[in-house]
Amino acid sequence: MMMISWINDNPVSFVLFLASFFCLFQALFLKKDFFSPANIYCFSQCITLAVAYLKLDYAMTDFKLKTWLLWIGAMVSFCGGCLFVRLVAKQKALPVGVHPPVLQYGYNWKLHILFSFGAFLFFLVGVCGILHTAGHLLVFDDSPGSWMTQDSKFGYFPLFYSSSPLAVFLFTVSSYSRFNPVKSLRVISRIMVFLVIVLAFMAYPNRTSLFFSLGFIIISFNFLSKRISPGWIVLGIVLVTISFVAIGSLRNQYTGTLKNASTEYLMLLPYRYVANNYWNLDYAVNAPTDREYHSFTYGIDFFSGIFEYTGMSGALKRSYRWDSPFQESIQKIAGLNTVSYLWELYKDFGALGAILIPLVCGIALALLYLQLGRPFGPRSVALYSLLAYFVMWSFFSPSYKQGMYWFWLIAIYFVCTVCMKYLPLPANSPILDKVADKEECQEQITA
């Protein structure tokens, strides 16, 4: 009876939880890859909206029809793009499953490690900036949250210390025994992955960077070591929720009215960080008829992440009075300012763009996933793992609006491409200083 009563009270959450469980079910019993593009999109969107629709906070109200059309339309569009690529691949008899990893003897792992240490040094510049400004690592500060506000006190150093996941990405790729044949480099990589994560957390206890690093490790492990079972995924969600509250408490983030808040109230914060993305989305796309919360950007702001470090993006936002990444105009509750990626697409291209662009993204990601169906190299698995994390986090943030993420994408592509092109010479390779026969001699003379 209690179960039936709960379903009657939460029909939307019940349906969405069922959809989420189906994503886990097919990975467990149908032996499908959980991290396929359509599956991770559906799972992340459904389970987060299911949680939001529990309405544990007064701000989470029922979606209006326009919001539902955007949310469902984008999901159907993205999955439709993935399905189209899969059907074409099957028609051409191309493998659509994930190929087991193979040792990459034709890849310059020494050069890869060198680039990885370059990314690590880039991150260390940011750590030095924190030490110079704060005088110590922030985890040892009495109030770390005071250093982690919208009004940054670190100048350009956030670009450096927030790039710790880039170093983790590069070291992680070279740490798997089924992928990298050089044992000494694998050991170095594993040590560095641990060192970078710990140092990054101590320097700047940021949830985003930590979850990004751990997320990439999990996704790459699925492709380069052993397929991750749904049970571990559920356990990971539980651990993320617990660590979310723990890190917030460590940072002393909840000051003022929250300083003496009850444990029950603090435990509600993870719910709010999930739900506010959806109540802000509904609040934004259903603006009153007499005004808009945010002016239409004509697609210009879509490219703000690419040009962020040129100064053009900031100048355009100030000139046209567009919101910054903190979404000042569409916060339903002050301070809870994140929003689903659909809002960014909607304000840039309107409802049509919010539905069509996920179609293009679904096709592109499915094509990249298709490369994992045959023996793949570091570039394919690194790029897909990075983009898959963006998809899993799309309920929370439009990653393409962040210039730093474009920098990571370009850096990973560059490093993996260069290491494929400039291969190491094979050991004990023979030097041919003699002509094999008379015919070859004659060819060289005539040439």
PDB file of C-alpha atoms in Angstrom, residues 140-375:
ATOM      1  CA  PHE A 140      44.239  24.271   5.441  1.00  0.00           C
ATOM      2  CA  ASP A 141      42.394  27.594   5.555  1.00  0.00           C
ATOM      3  CA  ASP A 142      39.930  28.303   8.380  1.00  0.00           C
ATOM      4  CA  SER A 143      37.307  29.285   5.817  1.00  0.00           C
ATOM      5  CA  PRO A 144      38.122  27.931   2.324  1.00  0.00           C
ATOM      6  CA  GLY A 145      34.723  29.069   1.040  1.00  0.00           C
ATOM      7  CA  SER A 146      35.743  32.701   1.427  1.00  0.00           C
ATOM      8  CA  TRP A 147      38.360  32.161  -1.292  1.00  0.00           C
ATOM      9  CA  MET A 148      35.939  30.343  -3.586  1.00  0.00           C
ATOM     10  CA  THR A 149      33.394  32.991  -4.471  1.00  0.00           C
ATOM     11  CA  GLN A 150      32.248  34.573  -7.710  1.00  0.00           C
ATOM     12  CA  ASP A 151      34.604  37.492  -7.042  1.00  0.00           C
ATOM     13  CA  SER A 152      37.837  35.647  -7.681  1.00  0.00           C
ATOM     14  CA  LYS A 153      40.964  36.903  -5.954  1.00  0.00           C
ATOM     15  CA  PHE A 154      43.357  34.865  -8.081  1.00  0.00           C
ATOM     16  CA  GLY A 155      43.375  36.732 -11.391  1.00  0.00           C
ATOM     17  CA  TYR A 156      44.209  34.368 -14.263  1.00  0.00           C
ATOM     18  CA  PHE A 157      45.426  31.574 -11.981  1.00  0.00           C
ATOM     19  CA  PRO A 158      42.045  29.705 -12.041  1.00  0.00           C
ATOM     20  CA  LEU A 159      42.812  28.770 -15.654  1.00  0.00           C
ATOM     21  CA  PHE A 160      45.890  26.923 -14.385  1.00  0.00           C
ATOM     22  CA  TYR A 161      44.771  25.263 -11.146  1.00  0.00           C
ATOM     23  CA  SER A 162      41.396  24.268 -12.647  1.00  0.00           C
ATOM     24  CA  SER A 163      43.218  22.316 -15.359  1.00  0.00           C
ATOM     25  CA  SER A 164      44.188  19.485 -13.029  1.00  0.00           C
ATOM     26  CA  PRO A 165      41.714  17.139 -14.831  1.00  0.00           C
ATOM     27  CA  LEU A 166      43.688  17.634 -18.057  1.00  0.00           C
ATOM     28  CA  ALA A 167      46.807  16.178 -16.418  1.00  0.00           C
ATOM     29  CA  VAL A 168      44.681  13.384 -14.953  1.00  0.00           C
ATOM     30  CA  PHE A 169      43.250  12.632 -18.419  1.00  0.00           C
ATOM     31  CA  LEU A 170      46.644  12.278 -20.025  1.00  0.00           C
ATOM     32  CA  PHE A 171      48.226  10.230 -17.243  1.00  0.00           C
ATOM     33  CA  THR A 172      45.147   7.986 -16.965  1.00  0.00           C
ATOM     34  CA  VAL A 173      45.245   6.974 -20.631  1.00  0.00           C
ATOM     35  CA  SER A 174      48.791   5.671 -20.227  1.00  0.00           C
ATOM     36  CA  SER A 175      48.185   3.809 -16.961  1.00  0.00           C
ATOM     37  CA  TYR A 176      46.380   0.691 -18.263  1.00  0.00           C
ATOM     38  CA  SER A 177      48.329  -2.531 -18.767  1.00  0.00           C
ATOM     39  CA  ARG A 178      46.029  -3.674 -21.587  1.00  0.00           C
ATOM     40  CA  PHE A 179      46.783  -0.471 -23.499  1.00  0.00           C
ATOM     41  CA  ASN A 180      50.286   0.740 -22.667  1.00  0.00           C
ATOM     42  CA  PRO A 181      52.994  -1.952 -23.085  1.00  0.00           C
ATOM     43  CA  VAL A 182      55.681   0.005 -21.162  1.00  0.00           C
ATOM     44  CA  LYS A 183      55.452  -1.009 -17.490  1.00  0.00           C
ATOM     45  CA  SER A 184      57.666   1.752 -16.097  1.00  0.00           C
ATOM     46  CA  LEU A 185      55.538   4.436 -17.765  1.00  0.00           C
ATOM     47  CA  ARG A 186      52.361   2.818 -16.452  1.00  0.00           C
ATOM     48  CA  VAL A 187      53.688   2.946 -12.889  1.00  0.00           C
ATOM     49  CA  ILE A 188      54.682   6.594 -13.270  1.00  0.00           C
ATOM     50  CA  SER A 189      51.246   7.427 -14.683  1.00  0.00           C
ATOM     51  CA  ARG A 190      49.369   5.785 -11.811  1.00  0.00           C
ATOM     52  CA  ILE A 191      51.455   7.616  -9.226  1.00  0.00           C
ATOM     53  CA  MET A 192      50.896  10.917 -11.001  1.00  0.00           C
ATOM     54  CA  VAL A 193      47.126  10.407 -11.290  1.00  0.00           C
ATOM     55  CA  PHE A 194      46.909   9.970  -7.519  1.00  0.00           C
ATOM     56  CA  LEU A 195      49.304  12.862  -6.848  1.00  0.00           C
ATOM     57  CA  VAL A 196      47.474  15.309  -9.111  1.00  0.00           C
ATOM     58  CA  ILE A 197      44.039  14.524  -7.657  1.00  0.00           C
ATOM     59  CA  VAL A 198      45.249  14.874  -4.057  1.00  0.00           C
ATOM     60  CA  LEU A 199      47.246  18.049  -4.709  1.00  0.00           C
ATOM     61  CA  ALA A 200      44.379  19.616  -6.677  1.00  0.00           C
ATOM     62  CA  PHE A 201      41.938  18.921  -3.852  1.00  0.00           C
ATOM     63  CA  MET A 202      44.293  20.295  -1.214  1.00  0.00           C
ATOM     64  CA  ALA A 203      45.078  23.407  -3.231  1.00  0.00           C
ATOM     65  CA  TYR A 204      41.474  24.184  -4.162  1.00  0.00           C
ATOM     66  CA  PRO A 205      38.792  21.802  -2.785  1.00  0.00           C
ATOM     67  CA  ASN A 206      36.550  22.054  -5.793  1.00  0.00           C
ATOM     68  CA  ARG A 207      33.851  19.474  -6.476  1.00  0.00           C
ATOM     69  CA  THR A 208      33.785  20.067 -10.222  1.00  0.00           C
ATOM     70  CA  SER A 209      37.464  19.285 -10.793  1.00  0.00           C
ATOM     71  CA  LEU A 210      37.392  16.282  -8.461  1.00  0.00           C
ATOM     72  CA  PHE A 211      34.294  14.745 -10.063  1.00  0.00           C
ATOM     73  CA  PHE A 212      35.688  15.486 -13.522  1.00  0.00           C
ATOM     74  CA  SER A 213      38.900  13.596 -12.775  1.00  0.00           C
ATOM     75  CA  LEU A 214      37.141  10.661 -11.142  1.00  0.00           C
ATOM     76  CA  GLY A 215      34.537  10.562 -13.899  1.00  0.00           C
ATOM     77  CA  PHE A 216      37.166  10.304 -16.592  1.00  0.00           C
ATOM     78  CA  ILE A 217      38.949   7.518 -14.705  1.00  0.00           C
ATOM     79  CA  ILE A 218      35.690   5.555 -14.433  1.00  0.00           C
ATOM     80  CA  ILE A 219      34.711   5.985 -18.089  1.00  0.00           C
ATOM     81  CA  SER A 220      38.173   5.166 -19.417  1.00  0.00           C
ATOM     82  CA  PHE A 221      38.368   2.131 -17.090  1.00  0.00           C
ATOM     83  CA  ASN A 222      35.184   0.853 -18.734  1.00  0.00           C
ATOM     84  CA  PHE A 223      36.870   0.859 -22.152  1.00  0.00           C
ATOM     85  CA  LEU A 224      40.509   0.145 -21.297  1.00  0.00           C
ATOM     86  CA  SER A 225      40.278  -2.406 -18.499  1.00  0.00           C
ATOM     87  CA  LYS A 226      36.942  -3.993 -17.605  1.00  0.00           C
ATOM     88  CA  ARG A 227      33.323  -3.120 -18.288  1.00  0.00           C
ATOM     89  CA  ILE A 228      31.785  -1.469 -15.217  1.00  0.00           C
ATOM     90  CA  SER A 229      28.671  -3.156 -13.866  1.00  0.00           C
ATOM     91  CA  PRO A 230      25.512  -1.150 -13.013  1.00  0.00           C
ATOM     92  CA  GLY A 231      25.959  -2.055  -9.338  1.00  0.00           C
ATOM     93  CA  TRP A 232      29.199  -0.064  -9.206  1.00  0.00           C
ATOM     94  CA  ILE A 233      27.483   2.823 -10.973  1.00  0.00           C
ATOM     95  CA  VAL A 234      24.747   2.950  -8.324  1.00  0.00           C
ATOM     96  CA  LEU A 235      27.387   2.773  -5.581  1.00  0.00           C
ATOM     97  CA  GLY A 236      29.269   5.601  -7.297  1.00  0.00           C
ATOM     98  CA  ILE A 237      26.164   7.801  -7.256  1.00  0.00           C
ATOM     99  CA  VAL A 238      25.753   7.200  -3.532  1.00  0.00           C
ATOM    100  CA  LEU A 239      29.410   8.028  -2.857  1.00  0.00           C
ATOM    101  CA  VAL A 240      29.197  11.190  -4.971  1.00  0.00           C
ATOM    102  CA  THR A 241      26.186  12.349  -2.951  1.00  0.00           C
ATOM    103  CA  ILE A 242      27.986  11.741   0.325  1.00  0.00           C
ATOM    104  CA  SER A 243      31.183  13.434  -0.851  1.00  0.00           C
ATOM    105  CA  PHE A 244      29.179  16.390  -2.133  1.00  0.00           C
ATOM    106  CA  VAL A 245      27.972  17.213   1.362  1.00  0.00           C
ATOM    107  CA  ALA A 246      31.333  16.378   2.925  1.00  0.00           C
ATOM    108  CA  ILE A 247      33.273  18.686   0.608  1.00  0.00           C
ATOM    109  CA  GLY A 248      30.771  21.472   1.142  1.00  0.00           C
ATOM    110  CA  SER A 249      31.208  21.162   4.894  1.00  0.00           C
ATOM    111  CA  LEU A 250      34.999  21.055   4.534  1.00  0.00           C
ATOM    112  CA  ARG A 251      34.941  24.237   2.507  1.00  0.00           C
ATOM    113  CA  ASN A 252      32.767  25.882   5.152  1.00  0.00           C
ATOM    114  CA  GLN A 253      30.682  26.937   2.178  1.00  0.00           C
ATOM    115  CA  TYR A 254      27.412  27.253   3.988  1.00  0.00           C
ATOM    116  CA  THR A 255      27.805  30.385   6.029  1.00  0.00           C
ATOM    117  CA  GLY A 256      25.341  33.032   7.166  1.00  0.00           C
ATOM    118  CA  THR A 257      21.823  31.606   7.504  1.00  0.00           C
ATOM    119  CA  LEU A 258      23.157  28.098   6.867  1.00  0.00           C
ATOM    120  CA  LYS A 259      25.922  28.204   9.436  1.00  0.00           C
ATOM    121  CA  ASN A 260      23.795  26.681  12.182  1.00  0.00           C
ATOM    122  CA  ALA A 261      21.585  24.683   9.841  1.00  0.00           C
ATOM    123  CA  SER A 262      20.382  21.257  10.887  1.00  0.00           C
ATOM    124  CA  THR A 263      21.849  18.068   9.509  1.00  0.00           C
ATOM    125  CA  GLU A 264      18.572  17.448   7.699  1.00  0.00           C
ATOM    126  CA  TYR A 265      18.875  20.796   5.945  1.00  0.00           C
ATOM    127  CA  LEU A 266      22.467  20.147   4.901  1.00  0.00           C
ATOM    128  CA  MET A 267      21.528  16.742   3.536  1.00  0.00           C
ATOM    129  CA  LEU A 268      18.893  18.466   1.398  1.00  0.00           C
ATOM    130  CA  LEU A 269      21.572  20.500  -0.397  1.00  0.00           C
ATOM    131  CA  PRO A 270      22.504  17.759  -2.912  1.00  0.00           C
ATOM    132  CA  TYR A 271      18.823  17.614  -3.879  1.00  0.00           C
ATOM    133  CA  ARG A 272      18.769  21.360  -4.445  1.00  0.00           C
ATOM    134  CA  TYR A 273      21.918  21.238  -6.562  1.00  0.00           C
ATOM    135  CA  VAL A 274      20.157  18.727  -8.825  1.00  0.00           C
ATOM    136  CA  ALA A 275      16.681  20.244  -8.800  1.00  0.00           C
ATOM    137  CA  ASN A 276      17.660  23.866  -9.305  1.00  0.00           C
ATOM    138  CA  ASN A 277      18.878  23.081 -12.812  1.00  0.00           C
ATOM    139  CA  TYR A 278      15.350  22.090 -13.722  1.00  0.00           C
ATOM    140  CA  TRP A 279      13.344  24.667 -11.828  1.00  0.00           C
ATOM    141  CA  ASN A 280      15.587  27.376 -13.313  1.00  0.00           C
ATOM    142  CA  LEU A 281      15.015  25.892 -16.797  1.00  0.00           C
ATOM    143  CA  ASP A 282      11.237  25.930 -16.351  1.00  0.00           C
ATOM    144  CA  TYR A 283      11.393  29.396 -14.806  1.00  0.00           C
ATOM    145  CA  ALA A 284      13.461  30.734 -17.710  1.00  0.00           C
ATOM    146  CA  VAL A 285      11.702  29.344 -20.800  1.00  0.00           C
ATOM    147  CA  ASN A 286       8.258  30.370 -19.525  1.00  0.00           C
ATOM    148  CA  ALA A 287       8.925  34.077 -19.169  1.00  0.00           C
ATOM    149  CA  PRO A 288       5.927  36.390 -18.667  1.00  0.00           C
ATOM    150  CA  THR A 289       4.502  37.858 -21.864  1.00  0.00           C
ATOM    151  CA  ASP A 290       5.474  41.392 -20.886  1.00  0.00           C
ATOM    152  CA  ARG A 291       9.211  40.673 -20.591  1.00  0.00           C
ATOM    153  CA  GLU A 292      11.992  38.130 -21.086  1.00  0.00           C
ATOM    154  CA  TYR A 293      14.432  37.011 -18.447  1.00  0.00           C
ATOM    155  CA  HIS A 294      17.264  37.055 -20.952  1.00  0.00           C
ATOM    156  CA  SER A 295      17.510  38.625 -24.391  1.00  0.00           C
ATOM    157  CA  PHE A 296      17.845  36.380 -27.443  1.00  0.00           C
ATOM    158  CA  THR A 297      21.511  36.033 -28.469  1.00  0.00           C
ATOM    159  CA  TYR A 298      20.948  35.187 -32.179  1.00  0.00           C
ATOM    160  CA  GLY A 299      23.326  32.238 -31.818  1.00  0.00           C
ATOM    161  CA  ILE A 300      26.309  34.482 -31.091  1.00  0.00           C
ATOM    162  CA  ASP A 301      26.733  33.455 -27.467  1.00  0.00           C
ATOM    163  CA  PHE A 302      26.825  29.796 -28.561  1.00  0.00           C
ATOM    164  CA  PHE A 303      30.484  30.356 -29.513  1.00  0.00           C
ATOM    165  CA  SER A 304      31.421  32.248 -26.357  1.00  0.00           C
ATOM    166  CA  GLY A 305      33.464  29.339 -25.003  1.00  0.00           C
ATOM    167  CA  ILE A 306      35.670  29.185 -28.086  1.00  0.00           C
ATOM    168  CA  PHE A 307      36.520  32.887 -27.904  1.00  0.00           C
ATOM    169  CA  GLU A 308      36.449  33.271 -24.121  1.00  0.00           C
ATOM    170  CA  TYR A 309      40.151  33.980 -23.683  1.00  0.00           C
ATOM    171  CA  THR A 310      40.254  36.512 -26.525  1.00  0.00           C
ATOM    172  CA  GLY A 311      38.068  38.922 -24.540  1.00  0.00           C
ATOM    173  CA  MET A 312      35.391  38.931 -27.240  1.00  0.00           C
ATOM    174  CA  SER A 313      32.874  36.916 -25.226  1.00  0.00           C
ATOM    175  CA  GLY A 314      33.025  39.174 -22.208  1.00  0.00           C
ATOM    176  CA  ALA A 315      32.761  42.296 -24.342  1.00  0.00           C
ATOM    177  CA  LEU A 316      29.645  40.997 -26.104  1.00  0.00           C
ATOM    178  CA  LYS A 317      27.996  39.979 -22.834  1.00  0.00           C
ATOM    179  CA  ARG A 318      28.600  43.426 -21.361  1.00  0.00           C
ATOM    180  CA  SER A 319      27.498  45.260 -24.501  1.00  0.00           C
ATOM    181  CA  TYR A 320      24.240  43.353 -24.891  1.00  0.00           C
ATOM    182  CA  ARG A 321      23.767  42.833 -21.130  1.00  0.00           C
ATOM    183  CA  TRP A 322      23.629  39.072 -21.466  1.00  0.00           C
ATOM    184  CA  ASP A 323      24.042  36.911 -18.427  1.00  0.00           C
ATOM    185  CA  SER A 324      27.439  35.689 -17.338  1.00  0.00           C
ATOM    186  CA  PRO A 325      27.925  31.944 -16.694  1.00  0.00           C
ATOM    187  CA  PHE A 326      26.347  32.606 -13.287  1.00  0.00           C
ATOM    188  CA  GLN A 327      22.887  33.070 -14.909  1.00  0.00           C
ATOM    189  CA  GLU A 328      21.947  36.141 -12.887  1.00  0.00           C
ATOM    190  CA  SER A 329      18.568  36.783 -14.502  1.00  0.00           C
ATOM    191  CA  ILE A 330      16.945  33.371 -14.285  1.00  0.00           C
ATOM    192  CA  GLN A 331      17.682  32.191 -10.742  1.00  0.00           C
ATOM    193  CA  LYS A 332      14.532  31.034  -9.010  1.00  0.00           C
ATOM    194  CA  ILE A 333      16.431  31.046  -5.713  1.00  0.00           C
ATOM    195  CA  ALA A 334      19.368  33.414  -5.296  1.00  0.00           C
ATOM    196  CA  GLY A 335      22.678  31.564  -5.170  1.00  0.00           C
ATOM    197  CA  LEU A 336      21.411  28.434  -6.928  1.00  0.00           C
ATOM    198  CA  ASN A 337      22.272  29.564 -10.406  1.00  0.00           C
ATOM    199  CA  THR A 338      23.092  26.509 -12.519  1.00  0.00           C
ATOM    200  CA  VAL A 339      20.803  25.404 -15.309  1.00  0.00           C
ATOM    201  CA  SER A 340      20.431  22.628 -17.866  1.00  0.00           C
ATOM    202  CA  TYR A 341      22.199  22.933 -21.211  1.00  0.00           C
ATOM    203  CA  LEU A 342      18.757  23.279 -22.837  1.00  0.00           C
ATOM    204  CA  TRP A 343      18.404  26.803 -21.517  1.00  0.00           C
ATOM    205  CA  GLU A 344      21.606  27.892 -23.223  1.00  0.00           C
ATOM    206  CA  LEU A 345      20.451  26.394 -26.532  1.00  0.00           C
ATOM    207  CA  TYR A 346      17.021  27.964 -26.130  1.00  0.00           C
ATOM    208  CA  LYS A 347      18.293  31.493 -25.529  1.00  0.00           C
ATOM    209  CA  ASP A 348      20.802  31.150 -28.401  1.00  0.00           C
ATOM    210  CA  PHE A 349      18.641  29.506 -31.079  1.00  0.00           C
ATOM    211  CA  GLY A 350      15.096  29.263 -29.772  1.00  0.00           C
ATOM    212  CA  ALA A 351      13.003  26.110 -29.397  1.00  0.00           C
ATOM    213  CA  LEU A 352      13.967  24.771 -32.837  1.00  0.00           C
ATOM    214  CA  GLY A 353      17.684  24.960 -32.034  1.00  0.00           C
ATOM    215  CA  ALA A 354      17.171  23.352 -28.632  1.00  0.00           C
ATOM    216  CA  ILE A 355      15.786  20.299 -30.435  1.00  0.00           C
ATOM    217  CA  LEU A 356      17.903  20.166 -33.609  1.00  0.00           C
ATOM    218  CA  ILE A 357      21.337  20.726 -32.045  1.00  0.00           C
ATOM    219  CA  PRO A 358      21.016  17.618 -29.815  1.00  0.00           C
ATOM    220  CA  LEU A 359      20.382  15.691 -33.053  1.00  0.00           C
ATOM    221  CA  VAL A 360      23.711  16.875 -34.449  1.00  0.00           C
ATOM    222  CA  CYS A 361      25.440  16.104 -31.141  1.00  0.00           C
ATOM    223  CA  GLY A 362      23.927  12.615 -31.059  1.00  0.00           C
ATOM    224  CA  ILE A 363      25.193  11.873 -34.567  1.00  0.00           C
ATOM    225  CA  ALA A 364      28.673  13.239 -33.816  1.00  0.00           C
ATOM    226  CA  LEU A 365      29.075  11.338 -30.552  1.00  0.00           C
ATOM    227  CA  ALA A 366      27.731   8.128 -32.070  1.00  0.00           C
ATOM    228  CA  LEU A 367      30.267   8.393 -34.893  1.00  0.00           C
ATOM    229  CA  LEU A 368      33.060   8.773 -32.363  1.00  0.00           C
ATOM    230  CA  TYR A 369      31.685   5.834 -30.364  1.00  0.00           C
ATOM    231  CA  LEU A 370      31.652   3.799 -33.580  1.00  0.00           C
ATOM    232  CA  GLN A 371      35.449   4.123 -33.711  1.00  0.00           C
ATOM    233  CA  LEU A 372      35.615   2.097 -30.505  1.00  0.00           C
ATOM    234  CA  GLY A 373      34.076  -0.848 -32.368  1.00  0.00           C
ATOM    235  CA  ARG A 374      37.435  -1.714 -33.916  1.00  0.00           C
ATOM    236  CA  PRO A 375      40.957  -1.602 -32.430  1.00  0.00           C
TER     237      PRO A 375
END
